[in-house]
Short mmCIF file of C-alpha atoms in Angstrom, two decimals:
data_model
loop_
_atom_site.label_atom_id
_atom_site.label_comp_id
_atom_site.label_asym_id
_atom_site.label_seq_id
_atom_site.Cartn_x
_atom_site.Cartn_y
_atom_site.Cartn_z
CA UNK T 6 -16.11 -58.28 -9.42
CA UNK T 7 -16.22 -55.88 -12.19
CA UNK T 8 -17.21 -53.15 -9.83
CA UNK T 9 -14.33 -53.91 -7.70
CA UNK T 10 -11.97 -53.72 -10.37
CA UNK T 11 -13.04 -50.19 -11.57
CA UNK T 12 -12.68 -48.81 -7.82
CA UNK T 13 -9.05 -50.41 -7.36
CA UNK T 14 -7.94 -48.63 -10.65
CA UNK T 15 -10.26 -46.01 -9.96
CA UNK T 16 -8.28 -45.36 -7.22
CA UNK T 17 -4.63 -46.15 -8.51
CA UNK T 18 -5.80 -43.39 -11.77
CA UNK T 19 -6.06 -40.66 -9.19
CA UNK T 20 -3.56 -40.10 -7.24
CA UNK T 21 -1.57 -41.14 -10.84
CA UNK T 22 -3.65 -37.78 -12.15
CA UNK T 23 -2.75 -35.66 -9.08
CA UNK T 24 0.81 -36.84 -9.53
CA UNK T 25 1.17 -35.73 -13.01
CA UNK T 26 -0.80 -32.59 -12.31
CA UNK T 27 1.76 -31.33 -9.40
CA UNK T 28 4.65 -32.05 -11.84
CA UNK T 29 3.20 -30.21 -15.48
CA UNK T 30 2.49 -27.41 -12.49
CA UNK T 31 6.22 -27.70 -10.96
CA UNK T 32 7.23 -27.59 -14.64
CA UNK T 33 5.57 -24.72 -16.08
CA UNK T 34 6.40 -22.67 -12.64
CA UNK T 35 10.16 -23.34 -12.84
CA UNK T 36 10.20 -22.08 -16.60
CA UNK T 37 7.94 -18.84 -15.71
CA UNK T 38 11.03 -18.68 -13.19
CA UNK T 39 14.14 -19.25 -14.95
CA UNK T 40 14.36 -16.59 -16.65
CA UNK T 41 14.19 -14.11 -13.16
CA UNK T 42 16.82 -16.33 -11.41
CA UNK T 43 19.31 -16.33 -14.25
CA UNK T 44 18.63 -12.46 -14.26
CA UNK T 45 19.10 -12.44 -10.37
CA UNK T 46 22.14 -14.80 -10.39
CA UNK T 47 23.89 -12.14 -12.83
CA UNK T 48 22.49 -8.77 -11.34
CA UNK T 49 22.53 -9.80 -7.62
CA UNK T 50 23.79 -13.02 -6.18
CA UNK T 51 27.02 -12.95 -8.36
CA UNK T 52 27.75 -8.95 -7.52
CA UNK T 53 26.70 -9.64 -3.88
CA UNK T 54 28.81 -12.46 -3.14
CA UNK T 55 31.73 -10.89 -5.06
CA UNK T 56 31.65 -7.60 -2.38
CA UNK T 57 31.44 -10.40 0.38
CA UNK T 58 34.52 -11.87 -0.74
CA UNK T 59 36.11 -8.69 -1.79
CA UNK T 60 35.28 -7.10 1.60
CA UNK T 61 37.05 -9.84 3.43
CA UNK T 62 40.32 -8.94 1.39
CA UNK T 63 43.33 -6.45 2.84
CA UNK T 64 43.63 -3.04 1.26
CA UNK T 65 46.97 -2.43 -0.31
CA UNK T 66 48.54 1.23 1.04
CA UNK T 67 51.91 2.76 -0.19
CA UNK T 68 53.62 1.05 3.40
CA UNK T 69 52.27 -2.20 2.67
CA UNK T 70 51.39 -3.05 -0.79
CA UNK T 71 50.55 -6.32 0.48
CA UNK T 72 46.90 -8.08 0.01
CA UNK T 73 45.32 -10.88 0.78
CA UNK T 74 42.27 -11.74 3.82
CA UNK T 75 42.17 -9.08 6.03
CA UNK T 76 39.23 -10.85 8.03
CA UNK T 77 36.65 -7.82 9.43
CA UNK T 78 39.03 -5.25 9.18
CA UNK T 79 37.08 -3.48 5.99
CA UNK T 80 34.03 -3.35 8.38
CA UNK T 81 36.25 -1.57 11.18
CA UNK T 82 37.61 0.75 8.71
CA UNK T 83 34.04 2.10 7.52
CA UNK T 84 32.31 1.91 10.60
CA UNK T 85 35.13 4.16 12.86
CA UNK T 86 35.36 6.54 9.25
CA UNK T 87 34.54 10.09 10.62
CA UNK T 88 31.95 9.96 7.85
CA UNK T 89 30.15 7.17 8.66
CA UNK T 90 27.21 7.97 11.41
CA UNK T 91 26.73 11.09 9.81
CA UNK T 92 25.95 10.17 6.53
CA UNK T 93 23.13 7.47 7.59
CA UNK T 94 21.89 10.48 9.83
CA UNK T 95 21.56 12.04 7.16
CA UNK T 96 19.70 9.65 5.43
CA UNK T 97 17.26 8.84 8.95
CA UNK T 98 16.75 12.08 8.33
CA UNK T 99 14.94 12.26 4.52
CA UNK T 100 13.62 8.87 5.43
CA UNK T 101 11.63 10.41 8.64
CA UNK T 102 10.12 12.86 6.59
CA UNK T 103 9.61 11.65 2.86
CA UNK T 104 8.03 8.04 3.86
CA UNK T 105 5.36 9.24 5.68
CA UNK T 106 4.41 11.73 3.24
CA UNK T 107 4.76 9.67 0.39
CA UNK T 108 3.34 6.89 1.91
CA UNK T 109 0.15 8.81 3.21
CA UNK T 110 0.26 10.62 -0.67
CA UNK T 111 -0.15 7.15 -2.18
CA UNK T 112 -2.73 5.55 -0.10
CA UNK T 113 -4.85 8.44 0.26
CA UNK T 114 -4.73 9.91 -3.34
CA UNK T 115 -5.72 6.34 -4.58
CA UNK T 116 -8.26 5.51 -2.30
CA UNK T 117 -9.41 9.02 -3.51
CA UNK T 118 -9.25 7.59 -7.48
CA UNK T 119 -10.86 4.48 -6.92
CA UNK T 120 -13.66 6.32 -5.18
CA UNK T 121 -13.93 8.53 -8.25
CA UNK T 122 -16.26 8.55 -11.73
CA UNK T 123 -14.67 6.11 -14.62
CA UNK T 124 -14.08 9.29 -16.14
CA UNK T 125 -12.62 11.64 -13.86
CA UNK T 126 -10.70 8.91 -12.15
CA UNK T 127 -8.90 8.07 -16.04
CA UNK T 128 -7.92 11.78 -16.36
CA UNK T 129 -6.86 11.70 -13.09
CA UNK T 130 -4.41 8.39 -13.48
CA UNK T 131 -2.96 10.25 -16.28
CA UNK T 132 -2.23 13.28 -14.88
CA UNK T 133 -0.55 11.49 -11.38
CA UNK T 134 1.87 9.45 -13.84
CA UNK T 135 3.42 12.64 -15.56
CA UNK T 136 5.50 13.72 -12.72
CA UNK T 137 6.76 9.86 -12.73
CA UNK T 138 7.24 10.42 -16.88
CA UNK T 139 10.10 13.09 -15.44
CA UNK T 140 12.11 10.67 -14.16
CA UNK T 141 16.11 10.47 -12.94
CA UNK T 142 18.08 13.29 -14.72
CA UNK T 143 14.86 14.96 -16.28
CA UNK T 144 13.39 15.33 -12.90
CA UNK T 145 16.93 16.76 -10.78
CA UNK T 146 16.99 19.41 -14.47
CA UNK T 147 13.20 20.80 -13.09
CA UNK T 148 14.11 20.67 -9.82
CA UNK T 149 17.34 22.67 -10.57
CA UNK T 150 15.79 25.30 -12.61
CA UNK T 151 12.62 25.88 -9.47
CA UNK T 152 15.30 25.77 -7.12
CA UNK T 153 17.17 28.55 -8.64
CA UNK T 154 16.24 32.08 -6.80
CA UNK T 155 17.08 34.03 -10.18
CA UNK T 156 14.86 31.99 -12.33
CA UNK T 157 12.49 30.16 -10.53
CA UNK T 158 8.52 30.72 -10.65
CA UNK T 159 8.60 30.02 -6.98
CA UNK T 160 11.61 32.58 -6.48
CA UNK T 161 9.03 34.24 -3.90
CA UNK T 162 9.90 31.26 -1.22
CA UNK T 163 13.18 31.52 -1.64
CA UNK T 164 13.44 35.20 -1.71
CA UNK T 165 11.42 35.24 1.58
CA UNK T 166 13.76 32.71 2.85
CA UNK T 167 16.67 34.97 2.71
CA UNK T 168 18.48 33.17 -0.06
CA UNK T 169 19.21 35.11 -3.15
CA UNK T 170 21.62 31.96 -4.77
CA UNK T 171 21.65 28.32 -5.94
CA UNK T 172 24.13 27.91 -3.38
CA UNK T 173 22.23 29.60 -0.74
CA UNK T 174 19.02 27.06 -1.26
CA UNK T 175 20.72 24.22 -1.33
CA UNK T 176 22.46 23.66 2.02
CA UNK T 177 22.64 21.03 4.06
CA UNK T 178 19.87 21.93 6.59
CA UNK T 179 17.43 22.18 3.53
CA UNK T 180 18.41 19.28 1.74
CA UNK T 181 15.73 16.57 3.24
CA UNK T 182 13.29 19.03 2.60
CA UNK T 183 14.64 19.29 -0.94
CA UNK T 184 14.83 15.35 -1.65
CA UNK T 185 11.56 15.11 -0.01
CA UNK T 186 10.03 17.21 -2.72
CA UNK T 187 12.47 15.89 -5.26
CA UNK T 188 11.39 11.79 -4.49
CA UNK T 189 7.70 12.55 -3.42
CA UNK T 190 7.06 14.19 -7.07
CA UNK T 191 8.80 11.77 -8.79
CA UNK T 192 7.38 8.77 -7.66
CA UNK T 193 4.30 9.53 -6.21
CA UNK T 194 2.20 8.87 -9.33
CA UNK T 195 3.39 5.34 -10.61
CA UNK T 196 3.07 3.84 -6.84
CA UNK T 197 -0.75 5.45 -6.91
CA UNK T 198 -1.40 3.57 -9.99
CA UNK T 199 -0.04 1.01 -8.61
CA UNK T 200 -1.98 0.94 -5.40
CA UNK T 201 -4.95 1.36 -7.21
CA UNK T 202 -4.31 -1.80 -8.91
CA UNK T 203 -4.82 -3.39 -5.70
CA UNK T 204 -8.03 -1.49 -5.02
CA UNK T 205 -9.42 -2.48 -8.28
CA UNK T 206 -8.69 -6.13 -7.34
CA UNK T 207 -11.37 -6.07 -4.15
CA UNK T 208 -14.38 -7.84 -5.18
CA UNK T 209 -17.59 -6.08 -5.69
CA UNK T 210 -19.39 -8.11 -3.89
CA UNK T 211 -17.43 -7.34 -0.83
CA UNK T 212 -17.83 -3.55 -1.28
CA UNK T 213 -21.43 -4.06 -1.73
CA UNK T 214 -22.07 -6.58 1.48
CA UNK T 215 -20.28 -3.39 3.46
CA UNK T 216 -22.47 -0.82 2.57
CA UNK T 217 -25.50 -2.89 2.88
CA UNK T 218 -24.27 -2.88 6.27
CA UNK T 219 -24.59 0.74 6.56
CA UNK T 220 -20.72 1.65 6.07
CA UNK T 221 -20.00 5.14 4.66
CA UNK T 222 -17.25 5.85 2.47
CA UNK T 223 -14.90 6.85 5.35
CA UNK T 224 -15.68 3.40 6.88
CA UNK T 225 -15.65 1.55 3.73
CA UNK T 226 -11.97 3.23 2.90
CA UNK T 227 -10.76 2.53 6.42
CA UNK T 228 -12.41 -0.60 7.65
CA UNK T 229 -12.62 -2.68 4.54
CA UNK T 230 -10.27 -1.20 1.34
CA UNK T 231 -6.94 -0.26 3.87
CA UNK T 232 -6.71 -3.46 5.08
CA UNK T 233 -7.55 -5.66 1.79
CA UNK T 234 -4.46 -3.38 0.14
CA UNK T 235 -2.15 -3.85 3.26
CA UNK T 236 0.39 -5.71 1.10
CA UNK T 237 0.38 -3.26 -1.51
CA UNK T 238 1.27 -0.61 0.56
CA UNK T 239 4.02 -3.06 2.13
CA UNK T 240 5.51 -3.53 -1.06
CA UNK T 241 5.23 0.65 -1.81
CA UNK T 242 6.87 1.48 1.49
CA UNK T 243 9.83 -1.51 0.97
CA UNK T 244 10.62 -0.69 -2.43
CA UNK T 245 10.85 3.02 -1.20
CA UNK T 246 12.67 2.53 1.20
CA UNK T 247 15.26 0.71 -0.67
CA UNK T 248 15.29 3.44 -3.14
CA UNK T 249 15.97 6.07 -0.08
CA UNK T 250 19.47 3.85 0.98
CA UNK T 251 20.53 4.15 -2.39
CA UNK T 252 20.20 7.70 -2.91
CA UNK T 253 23.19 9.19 -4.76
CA UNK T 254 22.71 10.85 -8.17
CA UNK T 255 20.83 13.56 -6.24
CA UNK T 256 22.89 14.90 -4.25
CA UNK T 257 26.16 14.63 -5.89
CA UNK T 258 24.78 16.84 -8.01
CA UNK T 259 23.35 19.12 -6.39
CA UNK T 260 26.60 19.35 -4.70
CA UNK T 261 28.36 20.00 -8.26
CA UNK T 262 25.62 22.70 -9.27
CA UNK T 263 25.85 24.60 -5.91
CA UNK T 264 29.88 24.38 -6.00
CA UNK T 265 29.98 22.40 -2.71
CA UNK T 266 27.34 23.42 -0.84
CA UNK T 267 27.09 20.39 0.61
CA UNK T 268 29.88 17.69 1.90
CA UNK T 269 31.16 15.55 -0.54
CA UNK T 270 29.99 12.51 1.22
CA UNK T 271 26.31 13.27 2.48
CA UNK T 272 24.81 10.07 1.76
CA UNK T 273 26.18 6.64 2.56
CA UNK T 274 26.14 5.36 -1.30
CA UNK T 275 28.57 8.55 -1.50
CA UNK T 276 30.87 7.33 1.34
CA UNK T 277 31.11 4.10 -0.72
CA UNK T 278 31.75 5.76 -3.75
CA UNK T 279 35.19 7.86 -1.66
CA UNK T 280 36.22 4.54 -0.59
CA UNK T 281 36.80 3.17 -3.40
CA UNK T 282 37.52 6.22 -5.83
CA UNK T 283 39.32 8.77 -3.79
CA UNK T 284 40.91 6.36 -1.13
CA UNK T 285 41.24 3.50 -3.66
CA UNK T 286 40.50 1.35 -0.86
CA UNK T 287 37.84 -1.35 -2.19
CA UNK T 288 37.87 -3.28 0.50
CA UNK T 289 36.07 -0.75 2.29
CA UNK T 290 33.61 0.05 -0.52
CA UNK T 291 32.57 -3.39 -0.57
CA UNK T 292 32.17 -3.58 3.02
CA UNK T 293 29.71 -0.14 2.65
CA UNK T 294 27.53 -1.93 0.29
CA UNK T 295 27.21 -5.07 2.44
CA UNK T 296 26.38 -3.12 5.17
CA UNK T 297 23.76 -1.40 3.38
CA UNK T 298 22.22 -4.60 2.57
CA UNK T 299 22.05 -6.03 5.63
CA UNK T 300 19.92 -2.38 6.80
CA UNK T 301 17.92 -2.76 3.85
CA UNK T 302 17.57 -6.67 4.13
CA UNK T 303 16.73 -5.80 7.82
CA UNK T 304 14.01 -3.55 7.16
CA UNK T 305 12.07 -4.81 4.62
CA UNK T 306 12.12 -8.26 6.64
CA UNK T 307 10.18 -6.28 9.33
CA UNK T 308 7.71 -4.51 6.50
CA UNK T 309 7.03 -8.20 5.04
CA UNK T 310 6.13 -9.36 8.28
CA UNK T 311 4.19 -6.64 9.71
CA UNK T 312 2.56 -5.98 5.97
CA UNK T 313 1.53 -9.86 5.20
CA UNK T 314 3.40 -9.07 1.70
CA UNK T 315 4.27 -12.43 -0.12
CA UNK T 316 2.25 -14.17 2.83
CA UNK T 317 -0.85 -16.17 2.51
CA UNK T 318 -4.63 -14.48 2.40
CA UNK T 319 -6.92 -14.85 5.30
CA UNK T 320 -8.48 -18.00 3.72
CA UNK T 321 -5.31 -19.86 3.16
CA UNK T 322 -5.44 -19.76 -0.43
#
């Protein structure tokens, strides 16, 4: 009888344990999460519904000073501006070149320093991360002064190029090779440390089973590490490629050193930033940035899936 009665609260006790176990763990993970969604309520959700609703509203002009919901027309307005194709070819452009490079950089300078001697491969971490040290404004100041013919150390390239000014480098047929070198320097070295962070998470005993199997370094790199970090790379590629769409401190100012080189609105973020400054038409600013999110949205959907980023490991843990 006794033995009976331990099983039946035996039995009642655990799934009362389990019970109280799921909610201390629903618990602690909402307050490691608060924090992040008050931050994202005030630095995204609020801002993007507020272009939503401001891009549904009618832009005042001096023959009808008149607002209220102008339904899609924002949306019309941006996407039959003269402006419009041209700026994201722009930006098609950069991408086609700087994401491969970069992404091929990251990937195979850290599979190169997590192949490496403790030593070497802690002197090497260090010196990757300066360029990233040089970041925003101190970065475009470097870049100015080697892309100036008349003082740079590299004057040779551009002398050989035919250009003998500022103005004369920076042109619009040179500017994705510019921001290319511009974005790949700048960031190349904090997404190799972070890449590496990934590689130093494989288990040892999974790099040791492979080369008891007889795999070389090229095959342990390709077969085993690439696709163990496949999520990191994701993540490199996504966050990169967000940064790319929202390129605009670079080449306004470039434009403003080189005394308008290049158009005024070369990169979408700059359209936006007409619309609402130089037209004073929000409307259509607001509609810009939505429309950039959706691209953006669009794309990284596509890396998460094909990357297995935020998805479960092959064991279902």
């Amino acid at each position: 009888m006794s033995e009976t009665t331990t099983l039946l609260t035996g039995n009642k006790r655990a799934p009362l344990g389990r019970s109280r176990a799921r909610r201390a763990e629903a618990i602690g993970a909402w307050t490691l999460l608060a924090p992040y969604a008050v931050l994202f309520l005030i630095g995204a959700a609020i801002p993007i519904g507020y272009a939503f609703v401001t891009s549904l509203q009618k832009a005042p002009t001096p023959v009808d000073p008149t607002t209220g919901f102008g339904g899609l027309d924002s949306f019309v307005t941006v996407v039959t501006d003269h402006r419009f194709w041209s700026t994201f070819q722009n930006i098609a452009i950069v991408m086609a070149i700087w994401l491969p490079i970069m992404v091929l950089g990251i990937v195979g300078l850290a599979l190169l320093l997590h192949a490496s001697p403790n030593r070497f491969g802690g002197a090497m971490r260090f010196i990757y991360y300066i360029p990233g040290a040089l970041g925003g404004i101190a970065n475009f100041v470097l870049w100015v002064y080697l892309l100036d013919p008349q003082r740079s150390p590299i004057a040779f390239l551009w002398q050989g190029m035919g250009a003998s000014s500022f103005k004369e480098v920076v042109t619009p047929g040179n500017m994705p090779g510019i921001l290319t070198a511009m974005l790949f320097f700048q960031g190349v070295g904090t997404w190799i440390i972070v890449v590496n962070g990934g590689l130093n998470g494989i288990p040892e005993e999974v790099l040791e089973a492979a080369k008891l199997d007889g795999a070389n370094a090229w095959q342990l790199a390709w077969r085993v590490k690439l696709p163990i970090i496949r999520p990191w790379i994701g993540y490199a590629a996504l966050m990169n490629i967000a940064y790319g769409f929202q390129l605009f401190l670079e080449p306004y100012l470039l434009r403003q050193i080189s005394s308008g080189a290049i158009p005024p609105e070369w990169a979408p973020t700059q359209l936006g930033y007409a619309f609402a400054f130089t037209n004073r038409d929000f409307p259509a600013a607001a509609a810009m940035s939505i429309i950039l999110l959706l691209i953006t949205l669009a794309i990284g959907w596509v890396i998460v899936r094909k990357s297995g980023l935020f998805g479960e490991d092959e064991r279902g843990n």
